[in-house]
Every structure is written in C-alpha cells, then in structure tokens.
XYZ file of C-alpha atoms in Angstrom:
432
model
C -6.099 -20.348 16.184
C -2.371 -19.715 15.884
C -1.071 -16.631 17.646
C -1.905 -13.789 15.301
C 0.475 -10.902 14.923
C -1.789 -7.909 14.958
C -5.076 -6.463 16.113
C -6.489 -6.751 12.621
C -5.557 -10.418 12.259
C -7.545 -11.171 15.370
C -10.470 -9.150 14.042
C -10.408 -11.210 10.852
C -10.407 -14.437 12.826
C -13.730 -13.387 14.349
C -15.257 -12.180 11.098
C -14.377 -15.304 9.166
C -16.703 -17.383 11.322
C -14.711 -20.533 10.634
C -14.112 -23.190 13.284
C -10.778 -22.916 15.062
C -8.934 -25.320 17.346
C -9.016 -24.356 21.005
C -6.199 -22.152 22.287
C -4.464 -21.846 25.635
C -4.518 -18.769 27.848
C -0.950 -17.981 26.743
C -1.940 -18.074 23.086
C -4.969 -15.898 23.808
C -2.683 -13.521 25.686
C -0.382 -13.381 22.665
C -3.331 -12.291 20.519
C -4.371 -9.572 22.966
C -0.787 -8.385 23.440
C -0.343 -7.987 19.703
C -3.690 -6.233 19.457
C -2.598 -3.503 21.883
C 1.111 -3.398 21.021
C 1.144 -2.466 17.334
C 2.676 0.240 15.165
C 0.474 2.881 16.707
C 2.618 3.066 19.865
C 4.810 5.307 17.660
C 2.323 8.094 18.365
C 2.381 7.793 22.165
C 5.399 10.093 22.761
C 3.428 12.771 20.902
C 0.651 12.253 23.465
C 3.144 12.874 26.293
C 4.227 16.076 24.534
C 0.776 17.591 25.087
C -0.122 15.850 28.338
C 3.035 15.484 30.420
C 2.559 13.381 33.551
C -1.189 13.399 32.960
C -0.508 11.657 29.650
C 1.391 8.931 31.507
C -1.464 8.623 33.984
C -3.880 8.315 31.064
C -1.855 5.413 29.624
C -2.312 3.611 32.961
C -5.953 4.647 33.331
C -6.839 3.527 29.783
C -5.237 0.130 30.445
C -7.288 -0.356 33.620
C -10.553 0.733 32.004
C -10.042 -1.276 28.801
C -9.212 -4.355 30.870
C -12.405 -3.892 32.908
C -14.662 -3.213 29.909
C -13.227 -6.261 28.144
C -14.280 -8.402 31.088
C -17.799 -6.959 31.352
C -18.249 -7.335 27.598
C -17.559 -11.054 27.956
C -19.977 -11.184 30.908
C -22.698 -9.987 28.512
C -22.261 -13.193 26.494
C -23.592 -15.285 29.374
C -26.962 -15.732 31.039
C -28.377 -17.974 33.737
C -30.555 -20.849 32.477
C -33.517 -22.515 34.184
C -31.210 -24.768 36.207
C -29.265 -21.812 37.586
C -26.209 -22.524 35.427
C -24.310 -19.750 33.678
C -24.269 -20.569 29.945
C -22.958 -18.787 26.868
C -25.921 -17.599 24.805
C -24.189 -15.117 22.485
C -21.124 -15.334 20.276
C -20.091 -11.847 19.201
C -20.148 -8.118 19.892
C -22.935 -7.818 17.309
C -25.051 -10.410 19.148
C -24.686 -8.454 22.394
C -25.694 -5.214 20.670
C -28.743 -6.826 19.057
C -29.822 -8.321 22.395
C -29.743 -4.872 23.989
C -31.932 -3.350 21.272
C -34.454 -6.206 21.151
C -37.421 -6.523 20.851
C -38.234 -3.138 19.276
C -35.104 -2.806 17.131
C -33.605 -6.314 16.949
C -30.920 -5.428 14.378
C -30.179 -1.786 15.208
C -27.434 -2.515 17.738
C -25.625 -4.875 15.393
C -25.687 -2.306 12.609
C -24.222 0.350 14.894
C -21.404 -1.995 15.920
C -20.797 -2.968 12.287
C -20.550 0.694 11.268
C -18.106 1.359 14.104
C -16.046 -1.671 13.077
C -15.939 -0.568 9.443
C -14.904 2.980 10.380
C -12.140 1.729 12.660
C -10.846 -0.827 10.144
C -10.897 1.595 7.201
C -9.239 4.309 9.289
C -6.577 1.773 10.264
C -5.926 1.156 6.550
C -5.687 4.908 5.977
C -3.221 5.242 8.857
C -1.013 2.544 7.319
C -0.887 4.480 4.041
C -0.255 7.760 5.875
C 2.559 6.329 7.972
C 4.123 4.660 4.908
C 4.246 7.939 3.015
C 5.464 9.823 6.075
C 8.246 7.362 6.854
C 9.534 7.154 3.280
C 9.496 10.928 2.845
C 11.450 11.483 6.047
C 13.851 8.646 5.255
C 14.874 10.110 1.895
C 14.295 13.874 2.146
C 16.811 14.592 -0.621
C 14.860 12.689 -3.249
C 12.473 14.775 -5.401
C 9.493 12.736 -4.194
C 6.775 14.263 -2.015
C 4.978 12.517 0.835
C 1.842 12.306 -1.327
C 3.831 10.619 -4.093
C 5.215 8.073 -1.626
C 1.637 7.363 -0.496
C 0.612 6.763 -4.118
C 3.537 4.362 -4.594
C 2.562 2.504 -1.412
C -1.044 2.209 -2.577
C 0.070 0.862 -5.970
C 1.820 -1.925 -4.062
C -1.355 -2.525 -2.033
C -3.795 -2.640 -4.976
C -3.566 -6.486 -5.294
C -5.336 -6.626 -1.910
C -8.563 -6.139 -3.872
C -8.150 -9.670 -5.267
C -7.856 -11.361 -1.857
C -10.267 -14.221 -1.180
C -8.688 -15.201 2.139
C -5.793 -14.226 4.348
C -3.646 -17.321 3.894
C -1.332 -15.452 1.526
C -0.514 -12.749 4.071
C -1.097 -14.291 7.515
C 2.230 -16.135 7.464
C 4.023 -12.775 7.425
C 2.233 -11.570 10.553
C 4.583 -13.080 13.109
C 7.629 -11.747 11.234
C 6.028 -8.293 11.192
C 5.513 -8.329 14.935
C 9.014 -9.569 15.676
C 10.419 -6.870 13.400
C 8.390 -4.255 15.234
C 9.675 -5.366 18.632
C 13.222 -5.168 17.266
C 12.518 -1.645 16.015
C 11.162 -0.627 19.426
C 14.298 -1.972 21.052
C 16.479 -0.006 18.612
C 14.586 3.214 19.340
C 14.783 2.694 23.107
C 18.492 1.774 22.859
C 19.213 5.035 21.042
C 17.211 6.965 23.641
C 19.127 5.301 26.475
C 22.408 6.277 24.798
C 21.333 9.883 25.271
C 20.144 9.440 28.861
C 22.521 12.148 30.113
C 20.664 14.717 28.034
C 17.146 13.702 29.061
C 14.911 16.724 29.641
C 13.178 15.771 32.879
C 12.225 19.404 33.436
C 10.083 19.304 30.282
C 7.722 16.680 31.730
C 5.173 18.716 33.635
C 1.632 18.532 34.960
C 0.661 21.330 32.610
C -1.422 20.236 29.643
C -2.203 21.796 26.300
C -5.971 22.265 26.614
C -6.533 22.253 22.853
C -4.261 19.348 21.946
C -4.479 17.098 25.009
C -7.911 15.703 24.012
C -6.202 14.515 20.821
C -3.737 12.640 23.031
C -6.670 10.920 24.720
C -7.823 9.559 21.371
C -4.300 8.396 20.504
C -3.942 6.487 23.774
C -7.427 4.965 23.592
C -6.902 3.825 19.991
C -3.698 2.035 20.990
C -5.680 -0.132 23.455
C -8.630 -1.136 21.270
C -9.142 -4.904 21.330
C -12.784 -5.351 22.340
C -13.963 -6.188 18.816
C -12.439 -9.671 18.810
C -12.532 -10.549 22.531
C -15.823 -12.534 22.328
C -14.397 -14.755 19.590
C -11.104 -15.127 21.447
C -12.765 -16.110 24.728
C -15.012 -18.578 22.915
C -11.969 -20.344 21.449
C -10.085 -20.720 24.745
C -9.594 -24.185 26.202
C -10.450 -22.842 29.649
C -12.562 -19.654 29.436
C -12.229 -19.238 33.218
C -8.630 -18.093 32.621
C -9.842 -15.136 30.536
C -9.840 -12.640 33.425
C -6.311 -13.550 34.502
C -5.129 -13.324 30.894
C -6.650 -9.843 30.519
C -4.940 -8.691 33.711
C -1.378 -9.633 32.781
C -1.638 -8.570 29.144
C -2.867 -5.082 30.026
C -0.362 -4.701 32.860
C 2.450 -5.599 30.443
C 1.083 -3.247 27.773
C 0.768 -0.429 30.280
C 4.374 -0.793 31.451
C 5.843 -1.112 27.950
C 3.824 1.766 26.503
C 4.540 4.040 29.429
C 8.287 3.381 29.311
C 8.465 3.747 25.523
C 6.495 7.015 25.509
C 8.406 8.539 28.448
C 11.892 7.534 27.286
C 11.243 8.807 23.759
C 9.801 12.092 24.982
C 12.657 12.683 27.435
C 15.091 12.281 24.545
C 13.521 14.853 22.194
C 11.222 16.859 24.512
C 9.526 19.722 22.641
C 10.904 18.487 19.312
C 8.917 15.236 19.541
C 7.146 14.570 16.238
C 3.895 12.792 15.407
C 5.784 9.632 14.368
C 8.652 9.270 16.826
C 11.022 7.600 14.337
C 11.127 10.918 12.429
C 13.254 12.226 15.328
C 16.013 9.649 14.800
C 19.288 10.632 13.085
C 19.147 10.191 9.313
C 21.447 7.145 9.254
C 19.390 5.170 11.763
C 16.065 6.611 10.644
C 16.284 5.275 7.095
C 16.905 1.685 8.233
C 14.223 1.732 10.929
C 11.672 3.433 8.697
C 12.131 0.992 5.821
C 11.375 -1.891 8.209
C 8.345 -0.011 9.496
C 7.070 0.650 5.976
C 7.406 -3.043 5.158
C 5.452 -3.885 8.309
C 2.756 -1.330 7.467
C 2.344 -2.622 3.913
C 2.175 -6.243 5.083
C -0.314 -5.321 7.815
C -2.669 -3.387 5.495
C -4.390 -6.446 3.924
C -5.683 -7.639 7.307
C -7.918 -4.673 8.262
C -8.795 -4.200 4.577
C -10.033 -7.782 4.246
C -11.921 -7.525 7.554
C -13.661 -4.320 6.396
C -14.553 -5.948 3.070
C -16.039 -8.969 4.862
C -18.193 -6.800 7.131
C -19.410 -4.751 4.149
C -20.139 -7.805 2.013
C -21.896 -9.635 4.830
C -24.061 -6.681 5.897
C -24.851 -5.176 2.478
C -24.542 -8.023 -0.030
C -24.986 -11.364 1.737
C -27.575 -10.805 4.466
C -30.239 -13.052 2.938
C -33.440 -11.312 1.857
C -32.392 -8.159 3.716
C -29.335 -7.570 1.533
C -29.260 -4.120 -0.047
C -27.340 -5.227 -3.151
C -26.889 -8.496 -5.079
C -24.134 -10.898 -4.036
C -20.559 -9.980 -4.981
C -19.811 -13.617 -5.816
C -21.082 -15.790 -8.637
C -22.360 -19.348 -8.348
C -18.833 -20.711 -8.853
C -17.514 -18.643 -5.933
C -15.642 -16.209 -8.145
C -15.696 -12.497 -7.410
C -17.874 -10.555 -9.870
C -16.362 -7.662 -11.817
C -18.432 -5.025 -10.058
C -17.535 -6.531 -6.699
C -13.859 -6.237 -7.612
C -14.480 -2.632 -8.651
C -15.904 -1.853 -5.226
C -12.833 -3.350 -3.553
C -10.521 -1.299 -5.775
C -12.583 1.778 -4.938
C -12.014 1.105 -1.222
C -8.247 0.940 -1.775
C -8.358 4.199 -3.735
C -10.467 5.784 -0.989
C -7.807 5.006 1.616
C -5.242 6.606 -0.708
C -7.291 9.781 -1.203
C -7.775 10.153 2.534
C -4.050 9.618 3.128
C -3.182 12.221 0.488
C -5.558 14.937 1.649
C -5.254 14.270 5.404
C -1.624 13.164 5.881
C -1.563 13.704 9.646
C -0.862 10.479 11.539
C -1.437 11.628 15.122
C -4.553 13.683 14.321
C -6.163 10.823 12.379
C -5.254 8.399 15.136
C -6.749 10.725 17.741
C -9.915 11.205 15.684
C -10.400 7.458 15.242
C -9.699 6.739 18.898
C -12.177 9.385 20.016
C -14.897 8.314 17.585
C -14.845 4.502 17.413
C -12.173 3.552 19.956
C -13.929 5.214 22.877
C -17.287 3.923 21.665
C -16.237 0.285 21.297
C -13.973 0.217 24.371
C -15.717 2.492 26.879
C -19.274 3.508 26.005
C -20.910 0.427 24.499
C -19.496 -2.231 26.900
C -20.578 -0.261 29.988
C -23.992 0.491 28.460
C -24.556 -3.145 27.422
C -23.463 -4.367 30.857
C -26.004 -2.119 32.568
C -28.751 -3.086 30.132
C -28.337 -6.878 30.152
C -27.199 -7.530 33.733
C -28.803 -4.661 35.636
C -30.632 -6.863 38.161
C -27.523 -8.828 39.103
C -25.039 -5.967 39.422
C -23.662 -4.798 42.752
C -23.697 -1.083 43.503
C -19.984 -0.626 42.802
C -20.359 -2.286 39.398
C -23.155 0.147 38.554
C -20.982 3.029 39.755
C -18.017 1.913 37.630
C -20.171 1.421 34.543
C -21.871 4.801 34.859
C -18.562 6.555 35.612
C -16.855 4.938 32.614
C -19.774 5.844 30.355
C -19.801 9.485 31.504
C -16.016 9.967 31.452
C -15.710 8.064 28.191
C -18.463 10.163 26.635
C -16.816 13.435 27.678
C -13.397 12.292 26.431
C -14.893 11.006 23.189
C -16.753 14.214 22.347
C -13.879 16.461 23.428
C -11.251 14.413 21.572
C -13.381 14.222 18.425
C -14.010 17.969 18.349
C -10.382 18.922 18.962
C -9.048 16.316 16.530
C -11.458 17.586 13.896
C -10.415 21.181 14.592
C -6.763 20.155 14.310
C -7.409 18.445 10.983
C -9.294 21.481 9.636
C -6.457 23.774 10.736
C -3.855 21.477 9.194
C -5.902 21.257 5.990
C -6.107 25.050 5.746
C -2.361 25.311 6.306
C -1.700 22.777 3.546
C -4.081 24.634 1.200
C -2.267 27.910 1.836
C 1.097 26.250 1.206
C-alpha cells in the first residue's frame, strides 16, 4: 500500500479488498495524516468565526476523541481465543457492526455502516463540486459566468468518472495533489503572517454564536474523519503494535497544524472570514491559489465517487442471492449500459446538489454532524461497550459513555442547526 494522498484514497484501498504489501508505521501515519489534512481545513477559520477560543478548544478536543475512538475501534477487531491469545477475528468496520447486531440482526449493523459510508462519500463528492464552483466564481468575478455555471463546467469535466473500472488512472495524481495543497496552505499562512501587525486579537473571544456554533462542530468533526479505513490500515501494517503510537503522533500533528491555520487565518480577516478562506485573499493571489485548489478538487473527486460506487454495487448488485438488482457487469467483465447510466446519474446528482445547495461550510457541517459524528464518536464507543463490556475498566466505560452522550448531543444539535442554515440560505437564494 503506497502512501495515499487523501482520505478517499484510503477508503478505496479498504473497499477494493485486494491484497496489499505490508506497510510501515510511517507509511500508515502518512495515510492517516492525509485523511485528516485535506481540502476541508479551508473551512476551519469559519468555525473559529462562530466559536472563538471554544472553537480552538474543539479542534483539540476532536483530535483527542477521534484518536481514542480510532484505537477502541481497532480493539473491537480482536478477541481472546481458547488459549488466552488475542487474535484478529474481524477485518472491517462492517464486520464489527454485524458482530454487534448478531444473532438477531446479523446484517443490520453492516447496512447502517454502509449507508453512513455512502452518505459521507457522496457528500464529499458534492463538496468538491461546490468548492470548485465557488473558487472559480470568486477567482474571476468579472466574467459573466455564475457559480452554478462553473459547477456545471466542473461536472462536465468529471463525467468520465462514470467509466472508471479502477483507480490506477487517477491514483498517481494523489501525491501531487497533496503536495500542491501543502504548498497552498503555506502560501495562505505566509500572506497571513505578512499582515501580523494588523491581527485582530480582540476579535477572538469566549463568546459563541449559539445558532451557528453547532455548525462549526460539524465542520471540525468532518475534518477528522478517518475511522472508515483504520481497520484495513491496521491490518496491513508490518507491526500492528505500533498502531497506537502512530495514531498519537498523527493526531497531535493534525491538531497543531489545524489550530494554527484556523487561528492565523481568522486573526487576519476576523469578522470578514468567509466559508472558504481563500475567498478572503487579494484577487491577484486568490486566482492562482484557487486554480490550484480547483485542480486538486477535480482530481480528488474520482476517489470518493469510485468508493461510493463500489459500496453501492457490492451491497445492492453483487451480494449473492441477497442482491436487490442484477449485476452491473456482464460475463466478460464489461460494465452494462444500465450500470453506466446509474453511474452517470450519480455524477448528475452531485451536480444538482451543488447547484441548489452551494454552501460549502453548511454542507460540511451537516455531513460532519450526521455521518462524521456517527462514524467517529457514536458507533465506535457503542461497539466497544457492546463487544468488550466484560473486560473494560471503569474509566474506559466512563469515557465511552461520555463520548457517546456528548457526541450524540453535538450530532443532533449540529444537524438541526446546519439544516436550519441550509433552509434559510435556500430561501434567501429563492428570493434573490
């Protein structure tokens, strides 16, 4: 498994189910780092806008909790055999979910996890289209092209994704995308540092916007989601005992980098901070940075799209006698015409969502509150309690219950407020 360059690439490596050569702890750490250091950090300064110092605390808190839940999720893969040895008896998040629902509902848990995965992957695709349209519109405001039109152009470029059979054609661009993104982050931070004398420290307060801060929670949680592919990653490590150490340093690094990026960017623009922070840059710098970001978004889109397609095809079309629909592939391995139509429909669906809900931060907050909190906070703590209840110490039980309760409150609150924000934004757009 070569170091992938995004969260979605790592997800695809799990879904493919193909054998991979063993990786070192550093290579595993590279995967996790890229999973929680993607394009969506561009929305973190917006979270500080509505949360102040509490937003910074939440960035740290989310890192600690996600690191812990990642570890307990891996613990659910193991059980003690008759000889008292700890052995790996499960391979994926779906296996853990099914084990928790057995024997009454042996497949219910896996279906819930699959639905959550599909929602998160499809919403990630939508966010890429939204951010592409947003960045191009703000890069060339003088052109007679609306943000919706830019989104349509971006989707036209992405339509060939429907013909993908594997990710070999796009995976080689992943590392370049990540390197480009780090360069862009450095450029943004360098510009912010050049304006350090004008930083608005007085604007960073403990006061929070009660209505909009829950949206910030979803944004921050979504930026840390990596639990989907952790079982596959740990299973491919040369020394799985190094997994805990790897999780510690990757999340500490992510916490520091995200906190600094969000704070520095917010101090530079304060109350004028926009949903996508690059929109605050001067027009000369903004156009260059945004074009690179659009290229990264377009090259990153095929990865979550292909992962979503694989989950859908495996669960609905290829699940043996329990498949709901006939196989999308013919006997020669070629994609059938109606299967291709379904893929094209999925691309068009992401476009329609991007056109009618072109709000990056709100969509990110909604996704983080709905699936991010579920996959990162609620399900790992619940599965840990269910499968290892008899072996847990009291403080483990306390942490799991606390994470489940706090995560549930944040999830419901963030979902409701994000949905309200989207409805309000939709009404405003309709009036305009």
